mmCIF file of C-alpha atoms in Angstrom:
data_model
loop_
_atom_site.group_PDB
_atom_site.id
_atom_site.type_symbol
_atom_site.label_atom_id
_atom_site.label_comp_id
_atom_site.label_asym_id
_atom_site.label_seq_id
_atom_site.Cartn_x
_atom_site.Cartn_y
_atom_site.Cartn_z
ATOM 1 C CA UNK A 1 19.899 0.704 18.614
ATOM 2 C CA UNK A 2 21.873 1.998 15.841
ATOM 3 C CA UNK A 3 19.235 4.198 14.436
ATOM 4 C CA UNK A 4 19.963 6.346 17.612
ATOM 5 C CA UNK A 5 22.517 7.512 15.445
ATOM 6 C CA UNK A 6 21.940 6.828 12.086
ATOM 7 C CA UNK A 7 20.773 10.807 11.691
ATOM 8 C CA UNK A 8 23.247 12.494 13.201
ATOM 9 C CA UNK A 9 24.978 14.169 10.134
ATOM 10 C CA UNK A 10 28.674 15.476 11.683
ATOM 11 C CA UNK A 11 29.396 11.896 13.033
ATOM 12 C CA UNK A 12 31.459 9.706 10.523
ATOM 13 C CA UNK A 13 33.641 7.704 13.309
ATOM 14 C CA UNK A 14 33.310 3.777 12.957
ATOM 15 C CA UNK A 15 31.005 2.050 15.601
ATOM 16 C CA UNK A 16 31.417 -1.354 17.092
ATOM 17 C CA UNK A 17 29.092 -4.416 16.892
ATOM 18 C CA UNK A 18 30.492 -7.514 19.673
ATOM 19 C CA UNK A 19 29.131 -11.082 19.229
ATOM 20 C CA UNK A 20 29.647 -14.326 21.343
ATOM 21 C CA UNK A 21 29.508 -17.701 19.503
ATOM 22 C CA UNK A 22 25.637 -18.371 20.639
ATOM 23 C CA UNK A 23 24.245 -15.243 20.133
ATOM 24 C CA UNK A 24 25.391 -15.216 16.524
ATOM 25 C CA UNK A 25 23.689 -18.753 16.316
ATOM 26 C CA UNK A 26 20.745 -17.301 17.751
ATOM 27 C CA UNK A 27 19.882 -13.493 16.116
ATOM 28 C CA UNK A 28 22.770 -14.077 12.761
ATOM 29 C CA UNK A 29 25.534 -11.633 12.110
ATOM 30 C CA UNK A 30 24.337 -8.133 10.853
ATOM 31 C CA UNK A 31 22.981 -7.441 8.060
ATOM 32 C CA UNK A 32 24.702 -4.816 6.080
ATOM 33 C CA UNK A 33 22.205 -4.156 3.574
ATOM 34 C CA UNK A 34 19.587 -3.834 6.489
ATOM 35 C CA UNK A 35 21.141 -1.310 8.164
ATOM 36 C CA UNK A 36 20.995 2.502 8.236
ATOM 37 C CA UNK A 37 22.334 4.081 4.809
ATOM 38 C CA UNK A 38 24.668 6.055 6.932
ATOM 39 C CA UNK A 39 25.898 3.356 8.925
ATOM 40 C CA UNK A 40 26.546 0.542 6.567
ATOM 41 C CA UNK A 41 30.395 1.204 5.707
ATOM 42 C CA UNK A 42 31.213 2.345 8.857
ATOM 43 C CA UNK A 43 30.132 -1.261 10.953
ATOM 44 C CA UNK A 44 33.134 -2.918 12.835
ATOM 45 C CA UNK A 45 31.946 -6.341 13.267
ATOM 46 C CA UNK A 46 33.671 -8.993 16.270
ATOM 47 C CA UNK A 47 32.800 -12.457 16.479
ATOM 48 C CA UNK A 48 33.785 -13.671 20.057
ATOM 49 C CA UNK A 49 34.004 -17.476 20.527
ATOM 50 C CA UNK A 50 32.999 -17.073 24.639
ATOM 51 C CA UNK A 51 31.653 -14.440 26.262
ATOM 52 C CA UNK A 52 34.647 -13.725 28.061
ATOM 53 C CA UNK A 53 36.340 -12.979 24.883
ATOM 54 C CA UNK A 54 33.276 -10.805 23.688
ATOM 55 C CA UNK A 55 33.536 -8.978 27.702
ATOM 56 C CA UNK A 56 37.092 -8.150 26.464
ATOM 57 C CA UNK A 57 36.683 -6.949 23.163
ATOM 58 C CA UNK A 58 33.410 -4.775 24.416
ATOM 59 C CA UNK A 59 35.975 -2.857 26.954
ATOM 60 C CA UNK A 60 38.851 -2.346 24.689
ATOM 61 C CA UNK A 61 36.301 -1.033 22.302
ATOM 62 C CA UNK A 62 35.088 0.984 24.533
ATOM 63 C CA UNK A 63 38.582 2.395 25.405
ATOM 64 C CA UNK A 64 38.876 3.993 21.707
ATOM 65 C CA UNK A 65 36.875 7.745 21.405
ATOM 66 C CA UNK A 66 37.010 7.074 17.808
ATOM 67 C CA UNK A 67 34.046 4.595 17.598
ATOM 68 C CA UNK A 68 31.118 6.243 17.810
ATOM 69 C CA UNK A 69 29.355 4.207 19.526
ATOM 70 C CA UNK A 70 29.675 -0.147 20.639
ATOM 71 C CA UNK A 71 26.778 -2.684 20.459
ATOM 72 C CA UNK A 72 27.410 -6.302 22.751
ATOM 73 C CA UNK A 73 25.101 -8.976 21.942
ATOM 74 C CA UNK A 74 25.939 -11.788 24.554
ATOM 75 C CA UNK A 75 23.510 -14.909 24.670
ATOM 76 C CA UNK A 76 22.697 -16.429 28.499
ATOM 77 C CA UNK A 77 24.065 -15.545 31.412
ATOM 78 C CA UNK A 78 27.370 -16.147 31.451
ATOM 79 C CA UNK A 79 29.655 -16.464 34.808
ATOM 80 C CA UNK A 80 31.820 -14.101 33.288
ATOM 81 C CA UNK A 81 28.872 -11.094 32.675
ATOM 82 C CA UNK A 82 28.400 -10.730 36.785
ATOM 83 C CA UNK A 83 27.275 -7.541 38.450
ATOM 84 C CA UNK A 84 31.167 -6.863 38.276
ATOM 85 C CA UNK A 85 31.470 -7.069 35.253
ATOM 86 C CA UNK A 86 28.549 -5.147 33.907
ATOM 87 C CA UNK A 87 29.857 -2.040 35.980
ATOM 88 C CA UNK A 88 33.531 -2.046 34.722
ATOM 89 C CA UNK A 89 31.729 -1.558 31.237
ATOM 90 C CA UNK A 90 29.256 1.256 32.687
ATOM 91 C CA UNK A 91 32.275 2.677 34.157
ATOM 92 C CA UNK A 92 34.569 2.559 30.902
ATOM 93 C CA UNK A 93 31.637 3.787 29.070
ATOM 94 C CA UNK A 94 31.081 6.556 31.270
ATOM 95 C CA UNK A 95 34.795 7.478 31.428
ATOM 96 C CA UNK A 96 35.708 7.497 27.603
ATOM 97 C CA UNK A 97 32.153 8.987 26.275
ATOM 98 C CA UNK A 98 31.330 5.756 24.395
ATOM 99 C CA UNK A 99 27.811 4.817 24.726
ATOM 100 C CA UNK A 100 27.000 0.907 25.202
ATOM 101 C CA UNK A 101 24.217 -1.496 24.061
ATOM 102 C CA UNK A 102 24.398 -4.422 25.678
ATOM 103 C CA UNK A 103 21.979 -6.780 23.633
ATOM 104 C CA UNK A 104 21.312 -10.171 26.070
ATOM 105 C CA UNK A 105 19.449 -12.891 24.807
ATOM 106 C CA UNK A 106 17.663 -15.420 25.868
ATOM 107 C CA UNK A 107 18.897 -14.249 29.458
ATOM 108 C CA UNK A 108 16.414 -14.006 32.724
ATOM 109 C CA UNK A 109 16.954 -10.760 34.725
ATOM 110 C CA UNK A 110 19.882 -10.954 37.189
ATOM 111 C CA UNK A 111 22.150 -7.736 38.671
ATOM 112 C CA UNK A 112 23.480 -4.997 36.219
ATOM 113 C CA UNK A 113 24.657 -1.721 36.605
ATOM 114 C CA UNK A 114 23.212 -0.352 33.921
ATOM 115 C CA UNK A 115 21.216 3.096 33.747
ATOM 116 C CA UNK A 116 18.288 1.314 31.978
ATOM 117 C CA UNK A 117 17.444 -1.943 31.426
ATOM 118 C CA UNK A 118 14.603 -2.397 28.594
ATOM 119 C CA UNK A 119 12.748 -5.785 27.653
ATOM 120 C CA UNK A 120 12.101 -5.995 23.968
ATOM 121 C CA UNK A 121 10.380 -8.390 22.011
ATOM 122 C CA UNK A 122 8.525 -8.456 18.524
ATOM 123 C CA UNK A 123 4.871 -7.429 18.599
ATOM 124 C CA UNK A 124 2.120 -7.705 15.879
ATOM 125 C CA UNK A 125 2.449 -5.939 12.632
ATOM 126 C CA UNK A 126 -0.402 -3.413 11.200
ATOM 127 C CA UNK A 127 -2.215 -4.956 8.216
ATOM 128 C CA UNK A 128 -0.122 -3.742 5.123
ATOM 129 C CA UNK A 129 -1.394 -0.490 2.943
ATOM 130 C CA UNK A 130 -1.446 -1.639 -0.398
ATOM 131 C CA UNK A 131 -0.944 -5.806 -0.699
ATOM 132 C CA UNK A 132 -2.756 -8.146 1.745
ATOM 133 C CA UNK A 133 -0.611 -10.968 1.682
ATOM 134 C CA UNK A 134 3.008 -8.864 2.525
ATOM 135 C CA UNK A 135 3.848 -8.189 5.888
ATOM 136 C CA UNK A 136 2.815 -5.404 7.529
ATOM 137 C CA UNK A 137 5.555 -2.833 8.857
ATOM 138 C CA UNK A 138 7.774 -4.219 11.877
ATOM 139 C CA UNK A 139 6.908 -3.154 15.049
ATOM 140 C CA UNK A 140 8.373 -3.552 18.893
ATOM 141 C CA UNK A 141 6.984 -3.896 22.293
ATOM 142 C CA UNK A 142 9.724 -2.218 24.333
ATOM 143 C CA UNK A 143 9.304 -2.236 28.566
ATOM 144 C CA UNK A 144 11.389 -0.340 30.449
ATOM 145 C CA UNK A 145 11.514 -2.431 33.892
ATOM 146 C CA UNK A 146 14.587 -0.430 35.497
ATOM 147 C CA UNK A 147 15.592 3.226 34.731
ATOM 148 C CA UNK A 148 17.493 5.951 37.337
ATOM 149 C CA UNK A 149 16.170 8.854 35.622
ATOM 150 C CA UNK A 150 13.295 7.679 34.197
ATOM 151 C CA UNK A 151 9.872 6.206 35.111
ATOM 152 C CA UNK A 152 9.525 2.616 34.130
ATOM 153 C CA UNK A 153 6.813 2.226 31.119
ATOM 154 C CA UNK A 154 6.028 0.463 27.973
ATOM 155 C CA UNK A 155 5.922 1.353 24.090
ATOM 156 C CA UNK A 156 4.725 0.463 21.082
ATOM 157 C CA UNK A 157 7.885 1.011 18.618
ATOM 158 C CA UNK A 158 8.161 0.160 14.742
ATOM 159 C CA UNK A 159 8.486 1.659 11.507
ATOM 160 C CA UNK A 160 5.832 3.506 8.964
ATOM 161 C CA UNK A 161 7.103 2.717 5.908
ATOM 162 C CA UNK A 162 8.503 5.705 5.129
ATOM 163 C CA UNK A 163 11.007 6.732 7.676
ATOM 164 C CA UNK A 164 14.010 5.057 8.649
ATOM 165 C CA UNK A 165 14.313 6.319 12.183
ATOM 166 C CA UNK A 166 11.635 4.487 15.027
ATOM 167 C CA UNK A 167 7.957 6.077 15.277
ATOM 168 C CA UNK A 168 6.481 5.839 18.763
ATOM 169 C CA UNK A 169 2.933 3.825 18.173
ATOM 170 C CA UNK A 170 -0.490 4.110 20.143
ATOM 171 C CA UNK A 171 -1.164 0.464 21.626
ATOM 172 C CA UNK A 172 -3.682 -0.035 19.266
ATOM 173 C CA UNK A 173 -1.148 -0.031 16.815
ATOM 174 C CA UNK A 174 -2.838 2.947 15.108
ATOM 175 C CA UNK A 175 -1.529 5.918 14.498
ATOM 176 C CA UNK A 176 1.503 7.362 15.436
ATOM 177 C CA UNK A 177 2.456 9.089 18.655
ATOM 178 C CA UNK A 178 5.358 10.898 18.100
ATOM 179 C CA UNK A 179 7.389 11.461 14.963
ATOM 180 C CA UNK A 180 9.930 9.705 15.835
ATOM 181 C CA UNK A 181 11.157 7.512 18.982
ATOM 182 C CA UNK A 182 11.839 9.927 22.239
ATOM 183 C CA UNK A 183 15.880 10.979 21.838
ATOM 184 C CA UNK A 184 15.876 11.795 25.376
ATOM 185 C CA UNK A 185 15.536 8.008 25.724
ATOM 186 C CA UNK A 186 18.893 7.523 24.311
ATOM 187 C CA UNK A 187 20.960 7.844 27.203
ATOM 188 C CA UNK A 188 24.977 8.658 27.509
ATOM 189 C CA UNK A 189 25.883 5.032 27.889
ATOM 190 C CA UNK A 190 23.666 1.984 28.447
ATOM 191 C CA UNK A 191 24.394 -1.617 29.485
ATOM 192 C CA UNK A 192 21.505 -4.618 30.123
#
């Protein structure tokens, strides 16, 4: 999500990362070091005890033009993240010119607002180059089930080893498709 905008050069505002309680316990706080050169020092992290708390902090973060860009990670389904909900931050997205990730784990598939709605998960890593026993470069299985603009599909997403951005990935896991991950896939705002 980040490396949407890890390369864009003229952009040095602060972005916004939102955490409830459980999805900290389940995915871990971010990883500084793991992150995008570029985007390291400028990570504003919130730890949220309940998700109404993370809701909150996700819309007043959303309020400021001077983040760059806000990541929610909310674990469940919450009461409070209702179809309501979800469009007040589409909305406030939309309005301020703040793009949203709205990261929800361990959640089944109930009624958002959102402009696309992707299911992600880990897939198999290639064999490794060079050492046979060191895992092989990280790669995703990304399915877009629900899109207004675009048609629903599937991908094979991961790094090569030598880029940071995302390289698009035959299914096969073989070579790669395009050099990097489609930027017209990175939409305005987007909410799951």
């Amino acid at each position: 999500m980040a490396l949407a905008f890890a390369h864009v050069p003229d952009d040095h505002r602060p972005w916004l990362w939102v955490q409830d309680k459980t999805a900290i316990r389940l995915s871990g706080r971010p990883y500084r070091p793991g992150l995008p050169r570029s985007l390291r020092h400028r990570l504003i992290h919130v730890a949220a005890d309940k998700a109404q708390d993370a809701l909150f902090a996700l819309e007043e973060g959303l309020r400021c033009r001077d983040l760059a860009f806000v990541i929610g990670e909310i674990a469940g389904n919450p009461a409070a993240l209702d179809f309501t909900a979800s469009r007040r931050l589409s909305l406030v997205s939309t309005k301020h010119g703040v793009p949203l990730w709205l990261v929800r784990l361990a959640a089944r598939h109930d009624l958002g607002s959102a402009r696309m709605r992707w299911d992600v998960a880990s897939a198999p890593s290639p064999p490794p180059q060079w050492n046979t026993q060191a895992p092989g470069d990280p790669r995703w299985q990304a399915d877009l089930f629900r899109a207004h603009t675009f048609q629903p599909g599937q991908w094979m997403l991961g790094h090569d080893g030598q880029h940071e951005d995302l390289r698009v990935f035959t299914p096969d896991h073989g070579g790669v498709v395009s050099g990097t991950a489609d930027r017209s896939l990175v939409p305005e705002q987007q909410t799951a």
